[in-house]
CSV table of C-alpha atoms in Angstrom, one decimal:
chain,number,residue,atom,x,y,z
A,1,MET,CA,181.7,137.1,129.9
A,2,LYS,CA,182.3,134.4,127.4
A,3,ASP,CA,179.3,132.4,128.7
A,4,ALA,CA,177.1,135.4,128.4
A,5,SER,CA,178.3,136.0,124.9
A,6,ASN,CA,177.7,132.4,123.9
A,7,ARG,CA,174.2,132.5,125.4
A,8,LYS,CA,173.5,135.5,123.2
A,9,LYS,CA,174.8,133.7,120.1
A,10,ASP,CA,172.6,130.7,120.9
A,11,ALA,CA,169.6,132.8,121.4
A,12,SER,CA,170.3,134.6,118.1
A,13,ASN,CA,170.8,131.3,116.3
A,14,LYS,CA,167.5,130.0,117.6
A,15,LYS,CA,165.7,133.2,116.5
A,16,SER,CA,167.2,132.8,113.0
A,17,ALA,CA,166.2,129.2,112.8
A,18,TRP,CA,162.7,130.1,113.9
A,19,ALA,CA,162.5,132.8,111.3
A,20,VAL,CA,163.6,130.4,108.5
A,21,SER,CA,161.1,127.8,109.7
A,22,MET,CA,158.3,130.4,109.6
A,23,LEU,CA,159.4,131.5,106.1
A,24,LEU,CA,159.3,128.0,104.8
A,25,LEU,CA,155.8,127.5,106.4
A,26,PHE,CA,154.6,130.6,104.6
A,27,CYS,CA,156.0,129.4,101.3
A,28,LEU,CA,154.1,126.1,101.7
A,29,VAL,CA,150.9,127.9,102.4
A,30,LEU,CA,151.0,130.8,100.0
A,31,PRO,CA,150.5,130.1,96.3
A,32,ALA,CA,152.9,132.9,95.5
A,33,CYS,CA,155.8,130.9,96.9
A,34,SER,CA,154.9,127.8,94.8
A,35,THR,CA,157.6,126.8,92.3
A,36,GLY,CA,155.0,125.7,89.7
A,37,ALA,CA,152.1,127.5,88.0
A,38,ALA,CA,148.5,126.7,88.9
A,39,GLU,CA,147.0,123.9,87.0
A,40,PRO,CA,144.6,125.1,84.3
A,41,GLU,CA,140.9,124.3,84.9
A,42,GLY,CA,138.8,122.4,82.4
A,43,THR,CA,139.4,120.1,79.4
A,44,ALA,CA,142.2,120.7,76.9
A,45,PHE,CA,141.2,121.3,73.3
A,46,ASP,CA,143.2,122.0,70.2
A,47,ILE,CA,142.1,125.4,68.7
A,48,TYR,CA,143.0,125.9,65.1
A,49,TYR,CA,144.1,129.3,63.8
A,50,LEU,CA,145.4,130.7,60.5
A,51,ASN,CA,148.9,131.9,60.1
A,52,ARG,CA,149.4,135.5,59.1
A,53,GLU,CA,150.1,134.5,55.4
A,54,GLU,CA,146.9,132.4,55.3
A,55,THR,CA,148.8,129.4,53.9
A,56,LYS,CA,148.2,126.9,56.7
A,57,ILE,CA,146.4,126.3,60.0
A,58,VAL,CA,148.2,125.9,63.3
A,59,LYS,CA,146.8,124.7,66.6
A,60,GLU,CA,147.1,126.0,70.2
A,61,VAL,CA,145.9,124.3,73.3
A,62,HIS,CA,143.1,126.0,75.2
A,63,TYR,CA,141.2,124.9,78.3
A,64,ILE,CA,137.4,125.0,78.4
A,65,ASP,CA,135.7,124.5,81.8
A,66,SER,CA,132.5,122.9,80.6
A,67,GLY,CA,131.4,119.3,80.3
A,68,GLU,CA,128.2,120.2,78.5
A,69,GLN,CA,128.1,119.8,74.8
A,70,SER,CA,126.6,123.2,74.0
A,71,GLY,CA,128.9,124.9,76.4
A,72,GLN,CA,131.9,123.2,74.8
A,73,ILE,CA,130.8,124.3,71.3
A,74,ALA,CA,130.3,127.9,72.5
A,75,GLY,CA,133.7,127.8,74.2
A,76,LEU,CA,135.4,126.5,71.2
A,77,LEU,CA,133.9,129.2,68.9
A,78,GLU,CA,134.9,131.9,71.5
A,79,ALA,CA,138.4,130.6,71.5
A,80,MET,CA,138.6,130.7,67.7
A,81,GLU,CA,137.6,134.3,67.8
A,82,ALA,CA,140.1,135.2,70.4
A,83,VAL,CA,143.6,136.6,69.6
A,84,PRO,CA,146.1,133.6,69.6
A,85,GLY,CA,149.0,133.6,72.0
A,86,ASP,CA,151.4,133.2,69.1
A,87,VAL,CA,151.8,136.6,67.3
A,88,SER,CA,152.4,134.8,64.0
A,89,LEU,CA,148.8,133.5,64.0
A,90,LYS,CA,145.4,135.1,63.7
A,91,SER,CA,141.9,134.1,64.7
A,92,SER,CA,140.1,132.0,62.2
A,93,VAL,CA,136.6,133.2,63.1
A,94,GLY,CA,135.2,136.7,63.6
A,95,ASN,CA,137.5,138.8,61.4
A,96,SER,CA,135.9,138.4,57.9
A,97,PHE,CA,132.7,136.7,58.8
A,98,GLN,CA,130.5,135.8,61.8
A,99,VAL,CA,129.0,132.6,63.1
A,100,THR,CA,125.3,133.2,63.4
A,101,GLY,CA,124.2,130.1,65.2
A,102,PHE,CA,124.6,126.3,65.7
A,103,ARG,CA,122.4,123.3,66.4
A,104,VAL,CA,123.2,119.7,67.1
A,105,GLU,CA,121.2,117.0,65.2
A,106,GLU,CA,120.7,113.4,66.0
A,107,GLY,CA,123.7,111.2,65.1
A,108,GLY,CA,126.2,113.8,66.3
A,109,GLN,CA,125.8,116.3,63.4
A,110,LEU,CA,126.6,119.9,64.2
A,111,ASP,CA,124.8,122.4,62.0
A,112,LEU,CA,126.8,125.6,61.8
A,113,ASP,CA,125.5,128.7,60.1
A,114,VAL,CA,127.7,131.6,59.1
A,115,ASP,CA,126.8,135.0,57.6
A,116,GLU,CA,127.0,136.0,53.9
A,117,SER,CA,130.4,137.6,54.4
A,118,TYR,CA,131.8,134.1,54.3
A,119,ARG,CA,131.3,134.0,50.6
A,120,LYS,CA,133.8,136.8,50.1
A,121,LEU,CA,136.7,134.7,51.5
A,122,ALA,CA,139.4,133.8,48.9
A,123,PRO,CA,139.1,130.1,47.8
A,124,THR,CA,142.3,129.0,49.6
A,125,THR,CA,141.5,130.9,52.7
A,126,GLU,CA,137.9,129.4,52.7
A,127,VAL,CA,139.3,125.9,52.7
A,128,LEU,CA,141.7,126.7,55.6
A,129,VAL,CA,138.9,128.4,57.6
A,130,ARG,CA,136.6,125.4,57.0
A,131,ALA,CA,139.3,123.0,58.0
A,132,ALA,CA,139.9,125.0,61.2
A,133,LEU,CA,136.2,125.0,62.1
A,134,VAL,CA,135.6,121.3,61.5
A,135,ARG,CA,138.8,120.2,63.2
A,136,THR,CA,138.1,122.4,66.2
A,137,LEU,CA,134.4,121.8,66.7
A,138,SER,CA,134.6,118.0,66.1
A,139,GLN,CA,136.3,117.7,69.4
A,140,ALA,CA,133.1,118.7,71.3
A,141,GLU,CA,131.4,115.9,73.2
A,142,GLY,CA,129.3,113.7,70.8
A,143,ILE,CA,130.1,115.7,67.6
A,144,ASN,CA,131.0,113.4,64.7
A,145,HIS,CA,130.7,115.8,61.8
A,146,VAL,CA,129.9,119.4,60.9
A,147,LEU,CA,127.4,120.7,58.3
A,148,MET,CA,128.0,124.3,57.3
A,149,THR,CA,125.4,126.7,55.8
A,150,VAL,CA,125.8,130.3,54.6
A,151,GLY,CA,122.9,132.5,55.4
A,152,GLY,CA,120.8,129.4,55.9
A,153,GLN,CA,121.8,127.9,52.5
A,154,PRO,CA,124.0,124.8,52.0
A,155,LEU,CA,127.7,125.6,51.7
A,156,ALA,CA,128.9,124.8,48.1
A,157,ASP,CA,132.4,124.5,46.5
A,158,SER,CA,133.7,126.5,43.6
A,159,THR,CA,131.8,124.2,41.1
A,160,GLY,CA,128.4,124.8,42.9
A,161,THR,CA,128.3,121.3,44.4
A,162,ALA,CA,127.0,121.1,48.0
A,163,ILE,CA,129.8,120.1,50.3
A,164,GLY,CA,127.7,118.3,52.9
A,165,PRO,CA,128.7,117.0,56.3
A,166,MET,CA,132.5,117.1,57.0
A,167,THR,CA,134.6,115.2,59.5
A,168,ALA,CA,138.0,116.2,60.9
A,169,ASP,CA,139.8,113.5,58.9
A,170,ALA,CA,138.4,114.9,55.6
A,171,PHE,CA,141.1,117.5,55.7
A,172,ILE,CA,144.7,116.5,55.2
A,173,ASP,CA,147.7,118.8,55.8
A,174,ASN,CA,149.0,120.3,52.6
A,175,ALA,CA,151.3,123.3,52.4
A,176,GLY,CA,150.2,126.6,50.9
A,177,LYS,CA,148.0,126.7,47.8
A,178,GLU,CA,148.3,122.9,47.4
A,179,ILE,CA,145.5,122.5,50.0
A,180,ASN,CA,143.0,123.3,47.3
A,181,SER,CA,144.7,121.6,44.4
A,182,TYR,CA,143.2,118.8,42.2
A,183,GLU,CA,144.8,115.6,41.3
A,184,MET,CA,144.1,112.7,38.9
A,185,VAL,CA,143.9,109.2,40.4
A,186,LYS,CA,142.6,105.8,39.2
A,187,LEU,CA,140.3,104.1,41.7
A,188,LYS,CA,139.8,100.3,41.7
A,189,LEU,CA,136.1,99.9,42.7
A,190,PHE,CA,133.9,96.8,43.1
A,191,PHE,CA,130.2,97.0,42.2
A,192,ALA,CA,127.5,94.3,41.7
A,193,ASN,CA,127.0,92.2,38.6
A,194,GLU,CA,123.7,92.0,36.9
A,195,ALA,CA,122.5,89.1,39.0
A,196,GLY,CA,123.5,90.8,42.2
A,197,ASP,CA,125.3,87.8,43.5
A,198,GLY,CA,128.9,88.8,42.6
A,199,LEU,CA,131.3,91.7,42.2
A,200,VAL,CA,132.7,93.3,39.1
A,201,GLU,CA,135.9,95.3,39.3
A,202,ILE,CA,136.1,98.6,37.5
A,203,VAL,CA,138.9,101.1,37.2
A,204,LYS,CA,137.6,104.7,37.4
A,205,PRO,CA,139.8,107.7,36.6
A,206,VAL,CA,138.9,110.5,39.1
A,207,GLU,CA,139.9,114.1,39.4
A,208,TYR,CA,139.6,114.9,43.0
A,209,ASN,CA,140.4,117.7,45.5
A,210,SER,CA,143.6,116.7,47.3
A,211,ASN,CA,142.0,118.0,50.5
A,212,ILE,CA,140.0,114.7,50.7
A,213,SER,CA,141.5,111.5,51.9
A,214,MET,CA,141.7,108.6,49.4
A,215,GLU,CA,139.7,106.4,51.8
A,216,LYS,CA,136.8,108.8,51.9
A,217,LEU,CA,137.0,109.3,48.1
A,218,VAL,CA,136.6,105.5,47.6
A,219,VAL,CA,133.5,105.3,49.9
A,220,GLU,CA,131.9,108.4,48.3
A,221,TYR,CA,132.1,106.8,44.8
A,222,LEU,CA,130.7,103.5,46.2
A,223,VAL,CA,127.7,105.4,47.6
A,224,LYS,CA,127.4,107.4,44.4
A,225,GLY,CA,127.3,104.2,42.3
A,226,PRO,CA,128.7,103.4,38.9
A,227,ASP,CA,128.1,105.5,35.8
A,228,ILE,CA,128.9,102.9,33.2
A,229,ASP,CA,127.0,99.9,31.8
A,230,GLY,CA,127.5,96.4,33.0
A,231,VAL,CA,127.9,97.1,36.7
A,232,TYR,CA,125.3,98.0,39.3
A,233,PRO,CA,125.1,99.9,42.6
A,234,VAL,CA,125.2,98.2,46.0
A,235,ILE,CA,124.7,100.9,48.6
A,236,ASN,CA,121.6,103.0,49.2
A,237,PRO,CA,122.4,106.4,47.6
A,238,GLY,CA,120.7,108.1,50.5
A,239,THR,CA,123.4,106.9,52.8
A,240,LYS,CA,125.4,109.6,54.5
A,241,ILE,CA,129.1,109.0,55.3
A,242,LEU,CA,129.7,110.1,58.8
A,243,SER,CA,133.4,109.4,59.0
A,244,VAL,CA,136.2,107.4,57.3
A,245,THR,CA,139.4,106.9,59.3
A,246,VAL,CA,142.4,104.6,59.1
A,247,LYS,CA,144.5,103.4,62.0
A,248,ASP,CA,147.1,100.6,62.0
A,249,GLY,CA,145.9,99.4,58.6
A,250,ILE,CA,142.2,99.2,59.6
A,251,CYS,CA,139.8,101.5,57.8
A,252,TYR,CA,136.8,102.4,59.9
A,253,VAL,CA,133.7,103.4,57.9
A,254,ASN,CA,130.8,105.0,59.7
A,255,PHE,CA,127.5,105.3,57.9
A,256,ASP,CA,124.1,106.7,59.0
A,257,GLU,CA,121.1,104.5,59.4
A,258,ASN,CA,120.2,104.6,55.7
A,259,PHE,CA,122.9,102.1,55.1
A,260,MET,CA,120.7,99.4,56.6
A,261,THR,CA,117.9,100.1,54.0
A,262,GLN,CA,118.7,98.1,50.9
A,263,LEU,CA,117.2,99.4,47.7
A,264,TYR,CA,118.9,97.0,45.3
A,265,ASN,CA,118.6,93.3,44.5
A,266,VAL,CA,122.0,92.3,45.8
A,267,THR,CA,123.2,89.8,48.4
A,268,ALA,CA,124.5,91.0,51.7
A,269,ASP,CA,128.0,89.7,51.0
A,270,VAL,CA,128.1,91.7,47.8
A,271,VAL,CA,127.5,94.9,49.8
A,272,ILE,CA,130.0,94.1,52.5
A,273,TYR,CA,132.8,93.1,50.2
A,274,SER,CA,132.1,95.8,47.7
A,275,ILE,CA,133.3,98.1,50.5
A,276,ALA,CA,136.1,95.9,51.8
A,277,ASN,CA,137.6,95.0,48.5
A,278,SER,CA,137.5,98.6,47.2
A,279,LEU,CA,139.2,100.0,50.3
A,280,VAL,CA,141.8,97.2,50.7
A,281,GLU,CA,143.0,98.1,47.2
A,282,LEU,CA,144.6,101.2,48.9
A,283,PRO,CA,148.2,100.6,50.1
A,284,ASN,CA,147.5,101.7,53.7
A,285,VAL,CA,144.4,99.5,54.3
A,286,ASN,CA,144.4,95.8,55.2
A,287,LYS,CA,141.0,95.4,56.9
A,288,VAL,CA,137.7,97.2,57.1
A,289,GLN,CA,135.2,97.7,59.9
A,290,ILE,CA,131.7,99.2,59.2
A,291,ALA,CA,129.6,101.0,61.7
A,292,VAL,CA,126.2,102.5,61.7
A,293,ASN,CA,125.8,105.8,63.6
A,294,GLY,CA,129.0,104.8,65.4
A,295,LYS,CA,127.6,101.4,66.5
A,296,THR,CA,129.1,98.0,65.6
A,297,ASP,CA,126.9,95.8,67.7
A,298,ILE,CA,124.7,95.3,64.6
A,299,VAL,CA,124.1,92.2,62.4
A,300,TYR,CA,123.7,93.4,58.8
A,301,ARG,CA,120.8,91.7,57.1
A,302,GLU,CA,121.0,88.9,59.6
A,303,THR,CA,124.3,87.7,58.2
A,304,PHE,CA,127.3,89.9,58.8
A,305,ASN,CA,128.3,91.0,62.3
A,306,LEU,CA,129.6,94.6,62.0
A,307,SER,CA,131.8,94.1,65.0
A,308,ASN,CA,134.1,91.9,62.8
A,309,LEU,CA,136.9,93.1,60.6
A,310,TYR,CA,136.6,92.3,56.9
A,311,GLU,CA,139.4,91.6,54.5
A,312,ARG,CA,139.6,91.2,50.8
A,313,ASN,CA,137.4,88.5,49.3
A,314,LEU,CA,138.1,87.7,45.7
A,315,ASP,CA,135.9,84.7,45.6
A,316,LEU,CA,132.9,87.0,44.9
A,317,VAL,CA,134.7,88.7,41.9
A,318,LYS,CA,133.3,87.4,38.6
A,319,THR,CA,136.2,86.8,36.3
A,320,GLY,CA,135.8,88.1,32.7
A,321,GLU,CA,133.4,90.8,33.9
A,322,ASN,CA,136.0,93.4,34.8
A,323,VAL,CA,135.2,96.8,33.2
A,324,GLU,CA,137.7,99.6,32.4
């Protein structure tokens, strides 16, 4: 009797072991038994939303399953219109205004048009929305900067000045209303002397929007040129600034092709070191690299290889010609 009982127990144990084995097999095969969630498909992008108080922008990661530029842009805009996962946030597009269309130009410029409702945004909210749009859309393949229009007309700031192309690094993180505040700063800039073979240092007081990085502010004033006697411009005023970024003490300045067209009677080294000397005056910049449409494999005026990094050169500065 004991042998029969033992045989029954062995058979029962074998059945139990078989059942456990089959269960494990099903768990390996069926996704429902998997211990981890399915991997999201597509490329990860940071989508910027507004907080409920409209005092800052906050990013959430979304995945867009498109490798095509236009598909990515459309996907990014759709994500910005969607309800964020965080209930403390709200969509940055589609509530108070609509995006009416977009087009990509040569050189990586995204032209983005919004409807007339955009003009009704409060000034602080408008800056936040603009920052959210530019930071989000600049992640699309090949997009370097964003140019916004409202009803087909250039977007302008509160003073009526056209804002022009914007890069993601043009927006710095400020809290609350400070994002649209103005500050006074003294820029040390280097322009050409009358002969065009040397540099003259000037100190220019500037009231600027704190939403713009100091590096970009310096480059903007170099392109704009001096507004006082005794010093002369060095950069073609038709030059567009595509981007200005700083990493590890190196300032990367990216111009469009107009930078290569020289309108003034100045030497090549005056142009290069006008930019380098002015930027190295900033505490976070030690060296400068210049690019044209994102390319550095260019020799500027048959003299300066743009793949090189340029440091301060005070040998070109004409002493006794400094202008306050």
